[in-house]
Structure formats: C-alpha cells, structure tokens
Coordinates of C-alpha atoms in Angstrom, one line a residue:
X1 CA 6.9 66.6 22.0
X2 CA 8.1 70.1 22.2
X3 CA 7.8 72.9 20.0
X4 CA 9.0 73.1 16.6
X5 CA 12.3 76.1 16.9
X6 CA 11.1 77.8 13.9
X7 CA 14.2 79.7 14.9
X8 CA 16.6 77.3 14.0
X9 CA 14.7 76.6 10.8
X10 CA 14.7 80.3 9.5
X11 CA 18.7 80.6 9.6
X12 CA 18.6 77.9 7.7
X13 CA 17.0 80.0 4.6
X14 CA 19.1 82.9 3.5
X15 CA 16.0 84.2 1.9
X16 CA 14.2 84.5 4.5
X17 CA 16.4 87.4 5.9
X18 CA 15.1 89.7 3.7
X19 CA 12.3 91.6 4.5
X20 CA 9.2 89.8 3.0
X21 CA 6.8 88.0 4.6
X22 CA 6.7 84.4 2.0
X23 CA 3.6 83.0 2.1
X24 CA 3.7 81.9 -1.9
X25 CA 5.3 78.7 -0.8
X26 CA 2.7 76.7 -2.7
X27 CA 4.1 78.4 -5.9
X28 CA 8.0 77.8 -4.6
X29 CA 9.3 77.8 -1.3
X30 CA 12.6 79.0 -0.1
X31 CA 15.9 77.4 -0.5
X32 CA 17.8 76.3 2.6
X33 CA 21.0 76.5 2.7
X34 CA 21.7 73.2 2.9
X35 CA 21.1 72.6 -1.1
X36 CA 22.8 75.6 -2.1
X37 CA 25.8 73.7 -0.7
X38 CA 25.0 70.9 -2.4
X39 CA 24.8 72.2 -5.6
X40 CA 28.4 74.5 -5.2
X41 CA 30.1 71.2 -3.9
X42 CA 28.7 69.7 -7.4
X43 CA 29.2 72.4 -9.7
X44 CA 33.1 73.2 -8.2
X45 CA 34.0 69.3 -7.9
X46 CA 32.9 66.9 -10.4
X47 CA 30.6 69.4 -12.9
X48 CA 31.6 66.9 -16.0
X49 CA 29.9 64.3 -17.9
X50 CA 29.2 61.1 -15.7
X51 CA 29.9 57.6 -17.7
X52 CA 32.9 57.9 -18.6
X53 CA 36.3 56.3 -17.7
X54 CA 38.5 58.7 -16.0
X55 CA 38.1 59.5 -11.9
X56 CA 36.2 62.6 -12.0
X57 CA 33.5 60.9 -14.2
X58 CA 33.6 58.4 -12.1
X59 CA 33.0 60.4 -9.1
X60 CA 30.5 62.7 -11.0
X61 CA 28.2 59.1 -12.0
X62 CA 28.9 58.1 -8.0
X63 CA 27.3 61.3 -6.6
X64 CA 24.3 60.9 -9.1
X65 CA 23.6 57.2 -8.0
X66 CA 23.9 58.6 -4.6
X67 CA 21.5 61.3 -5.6
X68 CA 19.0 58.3 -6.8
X69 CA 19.3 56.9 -3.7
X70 CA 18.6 59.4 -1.4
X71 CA 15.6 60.2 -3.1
X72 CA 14.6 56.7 -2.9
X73 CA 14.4 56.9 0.9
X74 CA 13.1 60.1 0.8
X75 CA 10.1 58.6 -1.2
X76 CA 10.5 55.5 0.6
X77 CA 11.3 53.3 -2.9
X78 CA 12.4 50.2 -3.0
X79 CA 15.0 50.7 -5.3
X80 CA 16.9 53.9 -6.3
X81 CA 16.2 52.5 -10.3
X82 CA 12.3 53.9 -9.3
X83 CA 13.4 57.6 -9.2
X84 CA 13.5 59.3 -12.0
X85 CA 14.4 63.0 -12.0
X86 CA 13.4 65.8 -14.1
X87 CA 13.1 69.6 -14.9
X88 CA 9.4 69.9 -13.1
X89 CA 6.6 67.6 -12.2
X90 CA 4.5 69.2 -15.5
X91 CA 6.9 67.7 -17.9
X92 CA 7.6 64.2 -15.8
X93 CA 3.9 64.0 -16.2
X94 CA 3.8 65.1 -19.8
X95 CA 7.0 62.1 -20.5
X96 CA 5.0 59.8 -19.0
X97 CA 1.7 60.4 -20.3
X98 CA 3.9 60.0 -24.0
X99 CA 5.6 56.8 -23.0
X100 CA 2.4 55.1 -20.9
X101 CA 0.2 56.2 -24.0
X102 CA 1.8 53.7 -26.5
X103 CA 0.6 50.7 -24.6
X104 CA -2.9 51.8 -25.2
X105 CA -6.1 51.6 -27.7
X106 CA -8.8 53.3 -29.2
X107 CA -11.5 53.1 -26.3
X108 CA -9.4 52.7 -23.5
X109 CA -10.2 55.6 -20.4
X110 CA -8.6 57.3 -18.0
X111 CA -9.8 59.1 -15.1
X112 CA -8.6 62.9 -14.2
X113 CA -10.2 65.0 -11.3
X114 CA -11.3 68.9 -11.5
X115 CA -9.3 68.9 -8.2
X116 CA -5.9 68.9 -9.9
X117 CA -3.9 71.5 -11.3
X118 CA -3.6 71.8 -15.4
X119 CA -0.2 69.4 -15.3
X120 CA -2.4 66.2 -14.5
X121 CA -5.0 67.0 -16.3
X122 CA -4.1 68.5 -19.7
X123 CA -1.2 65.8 -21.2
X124 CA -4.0 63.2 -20.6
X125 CA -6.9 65.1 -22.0
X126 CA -5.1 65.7 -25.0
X127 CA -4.9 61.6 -25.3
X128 CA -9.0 62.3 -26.6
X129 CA -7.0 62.9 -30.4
X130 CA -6.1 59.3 -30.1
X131 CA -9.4 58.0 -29.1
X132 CA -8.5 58.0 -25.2
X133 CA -12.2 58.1 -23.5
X134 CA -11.8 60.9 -20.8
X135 CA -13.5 60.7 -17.8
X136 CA -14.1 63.6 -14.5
X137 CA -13.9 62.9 -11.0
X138 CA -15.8 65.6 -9.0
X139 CA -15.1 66.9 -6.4
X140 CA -17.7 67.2 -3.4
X141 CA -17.6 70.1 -0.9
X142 CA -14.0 70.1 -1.3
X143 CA -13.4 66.2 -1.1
X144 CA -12.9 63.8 -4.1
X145 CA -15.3 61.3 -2.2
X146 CA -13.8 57.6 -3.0
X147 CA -17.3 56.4 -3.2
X148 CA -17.8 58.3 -6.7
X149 CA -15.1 57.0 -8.2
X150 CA -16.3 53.5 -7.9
X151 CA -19.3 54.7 -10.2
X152 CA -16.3 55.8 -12.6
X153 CA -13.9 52.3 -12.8
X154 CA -14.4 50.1 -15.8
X155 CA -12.6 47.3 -17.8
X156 CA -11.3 49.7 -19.7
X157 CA -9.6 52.4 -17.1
X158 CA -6.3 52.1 -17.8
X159 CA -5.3 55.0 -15.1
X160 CA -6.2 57.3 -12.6
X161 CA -4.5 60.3 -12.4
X162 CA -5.4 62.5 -9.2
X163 CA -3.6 65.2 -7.0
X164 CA -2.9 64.4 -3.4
X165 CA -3.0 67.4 -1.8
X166 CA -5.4 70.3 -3.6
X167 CA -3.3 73.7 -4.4
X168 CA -6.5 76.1 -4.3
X169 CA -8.5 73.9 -1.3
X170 CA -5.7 72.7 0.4
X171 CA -8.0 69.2 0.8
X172 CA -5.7 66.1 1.3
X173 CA -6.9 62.9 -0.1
X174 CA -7.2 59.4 0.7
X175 CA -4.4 58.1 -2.0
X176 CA -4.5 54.5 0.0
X177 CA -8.0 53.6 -0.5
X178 CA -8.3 55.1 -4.1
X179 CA -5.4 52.8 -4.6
X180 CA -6.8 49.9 -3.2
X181 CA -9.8 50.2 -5.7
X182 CA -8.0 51.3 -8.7
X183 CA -5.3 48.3 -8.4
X184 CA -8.8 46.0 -7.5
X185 CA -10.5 47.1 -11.0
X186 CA -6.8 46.2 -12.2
X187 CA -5.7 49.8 -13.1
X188 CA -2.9 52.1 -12.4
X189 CA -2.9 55.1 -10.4
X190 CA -0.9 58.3 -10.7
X191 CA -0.3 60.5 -7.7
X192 CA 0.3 64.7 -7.9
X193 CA 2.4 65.1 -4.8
X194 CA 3.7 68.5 -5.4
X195 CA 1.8 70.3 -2.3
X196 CA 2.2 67.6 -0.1
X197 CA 5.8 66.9 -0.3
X198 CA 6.5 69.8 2.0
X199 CA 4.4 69.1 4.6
X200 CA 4.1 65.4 5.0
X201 CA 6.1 62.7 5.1
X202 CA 6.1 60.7 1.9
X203 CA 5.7 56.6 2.0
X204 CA 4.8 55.1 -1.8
X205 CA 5.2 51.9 -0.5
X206 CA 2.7 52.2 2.1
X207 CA 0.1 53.8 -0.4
X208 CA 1.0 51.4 -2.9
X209 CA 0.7 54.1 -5.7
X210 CA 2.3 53.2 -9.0
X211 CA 3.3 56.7 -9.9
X212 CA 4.0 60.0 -7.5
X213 CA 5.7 62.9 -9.0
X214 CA 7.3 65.8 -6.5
X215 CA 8.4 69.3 -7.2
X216 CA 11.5 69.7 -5.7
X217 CA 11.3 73.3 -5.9
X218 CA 8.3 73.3 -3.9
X219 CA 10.5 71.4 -1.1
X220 CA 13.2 73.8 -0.3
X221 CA 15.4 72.6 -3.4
X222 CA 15.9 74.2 -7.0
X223 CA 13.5 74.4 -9.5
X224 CA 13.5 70.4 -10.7
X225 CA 11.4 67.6 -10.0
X226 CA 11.2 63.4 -9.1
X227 CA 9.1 61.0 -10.5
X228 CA 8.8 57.5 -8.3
X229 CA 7.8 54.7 -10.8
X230 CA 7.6 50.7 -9.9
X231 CA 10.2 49.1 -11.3
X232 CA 8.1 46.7 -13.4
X233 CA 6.0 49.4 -14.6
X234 CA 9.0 51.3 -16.0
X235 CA 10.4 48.1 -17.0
X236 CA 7.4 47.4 -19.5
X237 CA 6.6 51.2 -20.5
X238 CA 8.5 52.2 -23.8
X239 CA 11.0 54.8 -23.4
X240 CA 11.3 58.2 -24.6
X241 CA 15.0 58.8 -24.7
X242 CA 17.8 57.6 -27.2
X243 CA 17.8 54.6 -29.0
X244 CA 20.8 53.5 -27.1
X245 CA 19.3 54.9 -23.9
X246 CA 15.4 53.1 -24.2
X247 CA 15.8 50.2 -22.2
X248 CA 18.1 51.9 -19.5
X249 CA 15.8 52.4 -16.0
X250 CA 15.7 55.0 -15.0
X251 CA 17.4 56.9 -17.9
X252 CA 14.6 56.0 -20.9
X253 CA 12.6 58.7 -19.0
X254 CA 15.1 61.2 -18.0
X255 CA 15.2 62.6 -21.2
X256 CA 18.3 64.6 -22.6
X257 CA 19.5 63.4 -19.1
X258 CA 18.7 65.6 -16.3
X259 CA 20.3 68.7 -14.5
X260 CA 23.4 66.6 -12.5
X261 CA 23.5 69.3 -10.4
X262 CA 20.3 69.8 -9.0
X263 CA 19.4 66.2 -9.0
X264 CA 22.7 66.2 -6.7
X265 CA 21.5 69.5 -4.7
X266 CA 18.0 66.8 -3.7
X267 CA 20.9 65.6 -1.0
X268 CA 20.4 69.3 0.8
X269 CA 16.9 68.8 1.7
X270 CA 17.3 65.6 3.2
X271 CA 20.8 67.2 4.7
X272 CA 18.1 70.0 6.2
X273 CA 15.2 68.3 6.8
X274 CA 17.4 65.5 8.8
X275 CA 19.7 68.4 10.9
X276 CA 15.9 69.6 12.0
X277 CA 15.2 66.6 13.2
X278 CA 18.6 66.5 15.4
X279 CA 18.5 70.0 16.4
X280 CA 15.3 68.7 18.3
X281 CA 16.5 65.2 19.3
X282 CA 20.3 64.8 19.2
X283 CA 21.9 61.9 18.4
X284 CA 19.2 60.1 16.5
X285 CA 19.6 56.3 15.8
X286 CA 18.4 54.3 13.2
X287 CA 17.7 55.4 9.3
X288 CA 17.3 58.7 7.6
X289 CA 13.5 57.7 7.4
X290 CA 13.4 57.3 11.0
X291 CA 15.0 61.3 10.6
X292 CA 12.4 62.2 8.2
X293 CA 9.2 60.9 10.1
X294 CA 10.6 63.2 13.0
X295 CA 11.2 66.8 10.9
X296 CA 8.1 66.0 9.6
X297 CA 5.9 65.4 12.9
X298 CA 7.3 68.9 14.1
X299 CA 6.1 70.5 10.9
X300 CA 2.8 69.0 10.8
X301 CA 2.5 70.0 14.2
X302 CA 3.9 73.8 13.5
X303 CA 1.7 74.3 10.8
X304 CA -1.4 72.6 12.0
X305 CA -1.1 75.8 14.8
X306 CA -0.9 78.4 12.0
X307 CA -3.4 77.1 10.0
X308 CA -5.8 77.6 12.7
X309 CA -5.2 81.0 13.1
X310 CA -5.5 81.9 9.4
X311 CA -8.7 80.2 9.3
X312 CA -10.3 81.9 12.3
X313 CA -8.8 85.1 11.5
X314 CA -10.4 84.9 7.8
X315 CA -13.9 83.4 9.5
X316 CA -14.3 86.2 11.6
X317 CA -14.4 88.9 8.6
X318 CA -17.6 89.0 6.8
X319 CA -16.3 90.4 3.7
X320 CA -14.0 87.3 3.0
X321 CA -14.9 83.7 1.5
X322 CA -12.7 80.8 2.2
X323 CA -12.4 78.8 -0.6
X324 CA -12.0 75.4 1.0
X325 CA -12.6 73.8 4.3
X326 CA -12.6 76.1 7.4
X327 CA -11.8 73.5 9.9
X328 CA -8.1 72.1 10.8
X329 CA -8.0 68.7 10.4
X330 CA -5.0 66.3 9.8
X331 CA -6.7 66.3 6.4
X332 CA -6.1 70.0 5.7
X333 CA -2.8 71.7 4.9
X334 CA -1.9 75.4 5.1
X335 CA -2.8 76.2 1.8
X336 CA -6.0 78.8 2.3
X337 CA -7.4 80.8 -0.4
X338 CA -10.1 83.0 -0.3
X339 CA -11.8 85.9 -2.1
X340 CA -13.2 89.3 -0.3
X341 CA -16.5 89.9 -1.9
X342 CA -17.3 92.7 -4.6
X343 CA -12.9 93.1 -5.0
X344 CA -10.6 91.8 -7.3
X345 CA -8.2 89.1 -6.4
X346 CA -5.3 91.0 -7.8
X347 CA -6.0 94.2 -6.1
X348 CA -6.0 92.3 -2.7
X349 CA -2.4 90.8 -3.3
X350 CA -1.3 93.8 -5.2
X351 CA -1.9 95.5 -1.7
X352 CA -1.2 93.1 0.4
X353 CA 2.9 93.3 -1.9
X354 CA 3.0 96.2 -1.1
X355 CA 3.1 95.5 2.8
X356 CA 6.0 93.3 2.3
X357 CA 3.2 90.8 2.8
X358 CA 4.4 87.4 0.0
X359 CA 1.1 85.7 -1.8
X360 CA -0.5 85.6 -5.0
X361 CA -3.7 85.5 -7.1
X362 CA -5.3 84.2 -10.1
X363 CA -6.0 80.5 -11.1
X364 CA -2.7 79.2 -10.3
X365 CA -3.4 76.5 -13.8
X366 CA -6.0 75.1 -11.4
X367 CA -9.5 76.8 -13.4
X368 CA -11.4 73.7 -12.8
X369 CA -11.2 73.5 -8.5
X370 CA -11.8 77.3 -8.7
X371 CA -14.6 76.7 -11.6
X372 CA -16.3 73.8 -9.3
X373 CA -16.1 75.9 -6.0
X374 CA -18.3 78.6 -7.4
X375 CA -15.9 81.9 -7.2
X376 CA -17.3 84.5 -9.3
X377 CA -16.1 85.7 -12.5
X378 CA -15.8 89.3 -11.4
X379 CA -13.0 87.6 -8.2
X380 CA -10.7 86.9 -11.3
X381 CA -9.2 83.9 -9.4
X382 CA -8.9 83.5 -5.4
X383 CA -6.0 85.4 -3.5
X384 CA -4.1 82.1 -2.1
X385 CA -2.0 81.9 1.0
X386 CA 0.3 78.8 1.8
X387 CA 2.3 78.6 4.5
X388 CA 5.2 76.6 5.0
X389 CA 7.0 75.6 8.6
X390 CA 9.4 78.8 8.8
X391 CA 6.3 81.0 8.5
X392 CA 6.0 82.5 12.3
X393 CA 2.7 83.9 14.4
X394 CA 4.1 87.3 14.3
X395 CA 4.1 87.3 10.5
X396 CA 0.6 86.0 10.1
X397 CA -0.4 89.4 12.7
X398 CA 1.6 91.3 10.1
X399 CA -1.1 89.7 7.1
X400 CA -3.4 90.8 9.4
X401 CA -3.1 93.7 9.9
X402 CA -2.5 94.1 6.4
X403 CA -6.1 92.6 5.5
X404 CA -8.1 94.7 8.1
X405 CA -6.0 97.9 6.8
X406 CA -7.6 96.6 3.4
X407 CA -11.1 95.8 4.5
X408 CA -11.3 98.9 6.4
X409 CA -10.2 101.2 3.2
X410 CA -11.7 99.6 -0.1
X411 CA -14.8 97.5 1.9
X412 CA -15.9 100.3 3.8
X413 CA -15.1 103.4 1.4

C-alpha cells in the first residue's frame, strides 16, 4: 500500500491554509471542503420545512432521508430509521439517558467508567435522584481491563455506558468483547465514539453495540452529532418529542427536529473521505463501505507514523510525563497528552499559541481519567495533542522545536 498524499488531503481543508499548526483536533477538527458544499447546496436549494406537499418540501424531506442513509452506511446500520441526528453527542446522550430512564426502577444499576469524558458519565449519575445504583469501571494502567467488569455485571445492570476511544489517554477499547458480556448478563451497552470516529472505520454491526454516538464535528463536518440505535430498542424506548411525533423512529429522539442542514452537510464527509480513497485507487468498485475501509486504512496507517514520532520525541525529554501509553499500537490513537514537570499546563500551550503551534490544556470535561492517572494538582490539567491525518512531519518538527525552545527557557532558567 503506498503512502497516504497528505497533500491531496490538506487542499481539501480551507482551514488548513492558514498559518497554524492544528493539533486540537480532538476538541474539533477542520472542515473539508467537501461539507461546506454540502451545506450551501442545502441552504440555497431546498432550505424549507420538509413534510409538506409541494416539490421543494418534497425534495427538502428526500435529501434528509438521503442524509439518514448515508450515515447508516457510514455507521454500517442496518437501516437508515437507526440514525438519529442531533446538536452534539452530549445532548444525544442526555435524550437518551431521559427516554431509556423511564423503563427503569428503584434499584436498577448502571455502569459508567472514569475513562469517559463528563457527557457519558454525568446524565446517568444524575439517575442516583431516582434511585439508579451507580456503579465505576476503573481503569488499569490506561486500559478498562474486560476482566473487571465481569466483577461489576448483575441482574440488575440495566446498561453500560463506556467511551471507545479515551480523549486524555488516547487508549482504544475492546467494545466487542465488553459487548459480548454485557448482552450475555442481558444488558445494554452504550458506546462514546466521538474520538474514534476520525480515525477508524466504524462497524456497529460487527460490535454488536446497541447505542454509539459520533460527533460530527470532530469528523471534518459541522458542529452536530449521530446517534446509531437498534431499531427495536428505539422502537420500545418512550420518546421525548411531540405528542404527535413519539412513536415516529427516528424523529421521537430528534427533538425540535434537527439542523436539516448539517444533518445534510454529513453527505460531505463521506463525499471526502470516499474522493481520498479514489485519489489513491481510481476507479473503485463495489459500495461506499468498501470506499470507507480504504480512506481509513491510509489514515490509520498515516497516523500510526506520527504517533510514533510524538511519542519518542516526548520520551526522550526528561522534564515531560506522558499521560497514557508510550508505545504505538493499533490500540492507540494520536491523541497524546502530557504534562512537563513543576509547569503549568496552560503556560505550556499558552506558549506553544504563540508559535502558531494549535493544542490545548485543562481537563477537557474528562477530571476523572486525569484524577485516576495521578497528574498533580499544581499541572492544572495535561497539555493534549491530537493529531488528525492532514497533520504533516514537518509540523510535528515545528512542535518541536517549539517544546525544546520551552524546556530550554522556563526548565532550565
């Protein structure tokens, strides 16, 4: 397989021509072109109120089903009905933690991890007021070991909720065999997939999760979000929408409706992601999955190659931590954060800004990975880089230098 033509992929982001170095993409990536001209073609064609009888109606409620069933293949659904879109993953999750809630009791648990970030963790926390039994996954040297959780199942789990990709560790976790045992103890299982989405190729069938939620802003698109649901799990969960709208799959949980046109605009990152994939093998046949799998093999194997510079780059400085596994696996993604001893976090990426160099600090809404990896207090948070497949070599030598220029003035002073 050849190289990735990373190339090819940054004329693709108009943001990208600017001079700054983005390597926030775990907080938002980049929008390719591609959706931006999705979302104009919407907006300037058929920006009206789908449902109704007259042809550009009709041809707005046609590109929406179309929408739903692009996704579906992006998630690799079964059927378009199992996507349901929204204004972020945090308040799909929040939606369904309202609907899912009413089917339970006084007693019933779930399980949560201190792996995830705040948006699967609070909404079913909160459940506690009702008498929801709360129960912590662990994490394990950077790992949520499937072993442990066996020790956690009971009659009474009524879900799992657990990220699949970590957004301070940058840990990837075995979603297929937690599934396995979850839907064994007779339970349902909830999937984070906002840092994985970019990186990986997504298959819900394969994993037989019940739930996976994706950040579509995280994924070269606009700031919204999809929720994939099995049918006859959205089938029997009440509704959260209007009265007329409750029994309507998927529009009981796209409440208010949705944004038409960014759920529309979803059609420019498959546009992209598939025009990668012929730019490096013209005149694909088959599927878009078929598509798909190939962007996505280049990407992985793109990024793998940066990720192992960071890491030895950052291993070879004895003032800085790394706050996660320092070996590239296919289990690790190119989200790195680390802390340089006796410094702020801020002050790092405050400097590191004003290189033109793109990352940020703090907690990210994730207090509990960075709580159970030990970072001090006085670190306020972890500086976190994440990379995404249009980041270049020569950029990471311009972090670089921009890190030794650090060490050399505030470590060494």
């Amino acid at each position: 397989m050849s190289r990735l033509d990373v190339d090819f992929c940054r004329k693709q982001f108009p943001a990208l021509k600017q001079n700054c170095v983005l390597m926030d993409n775990a907080g938002g990536s980049a929008t390719c072109q591609q959706v931006i001209n999705r979302l104009t073609d919407y907006l300037t064609k058929c920006n009206v109120q789908p449902g109704a009888p007259y042809a550009l109606s009709s041809q707005a409620s046609k590109e929406l089903v179309h929408a739903h069933e692009v996704a579906k293949q992006f998630m690799n659904a079964e059927r378009r009905e199992e996507i349901v879109f929204g204004s972020s993953a945090t308040s799909l999750i929040h939606i369904l933690s309202i609907c899912i809630s009413k089917t339970w009791l006084e007693g019933d648990e779930i399980i949560v991890t201190n792996a995830d970030h705040n948006a699967n963790i609070k909404f079913w926390t909160d459940l506690r007021n009702r008498g929801i039994t709360i129960l912590t996954w662990e994490v394990d040297d950077f790992q949520l070991n499937v072993e442990s959780i066996r020790q956690l199942l009971t009659p009474k789990t009524k879900l799992v909720a657990m990220t699949h990709v970590s957004s301070i560790y940058g840990s990837v976790y075995d979603i297929q065999e937690v599934a396995k045992l979850v839907h064994e103890n007779g339970s349902l299982l909830l999937v984070d997939g906002t840092q994985y989405a970019p990186h990986r190729l997504i298959d819900v069938r394969l994993w037989d999760v019940d739930f996976y939620v994706v950040s579509c802003y995280k994924v070269f698109g606009t700031h919204s979000a999809i929720m994939y649901g099995k049918y006859e799990l959205l089938q029997s969960i009440p509704g959260a929408n209007y009265p007329a709208l409750e029994t309507r799959i998927p529009t009981k949980f796209q409440v208010g409706f949705y944004n038409y046109e960014s759920a529309y605009s979803f059609l420019g990152i498959v546009d992209y992601l598939e025009s990668l994939a012929e730019n490096h093998y013209g005149g694909l046949e088959g599927n878009s999955r078929i598509r798909l799998k190939v962007a996505f093999e280049f990407i992985c194997r793109h990024e793998q190659n940066l990720t192992t510079k960071l890491l030895a780059y950052l291993k070879s400085k004895p003032e800085v931590h790394v706050v996660g596994k320092s070996e590239v696996t296919i289990g690790r993604l190119p989200i790195v954060s680390f802390i340089v001893e006796n410094e702020k976090s801020s002050e790092v990426a405050q400097v590191l800004g004003s290189n033109s160099i793109g990352v940020s600090s703090g907690f990210f809404s994730s207090e509990k990975p960075i709580e159970a990896a030990g970072v001090p207090a006085s670190s306020e948070g972890v500086v976190r880089i994440s990379l995404a497949h249009y980041n270049t070599l020569q950029e990471l030598n311009r972090l670089f230098t921009a890190i030794d220029n650090y060490i050399e003035d505030f470590c060494h002073s």
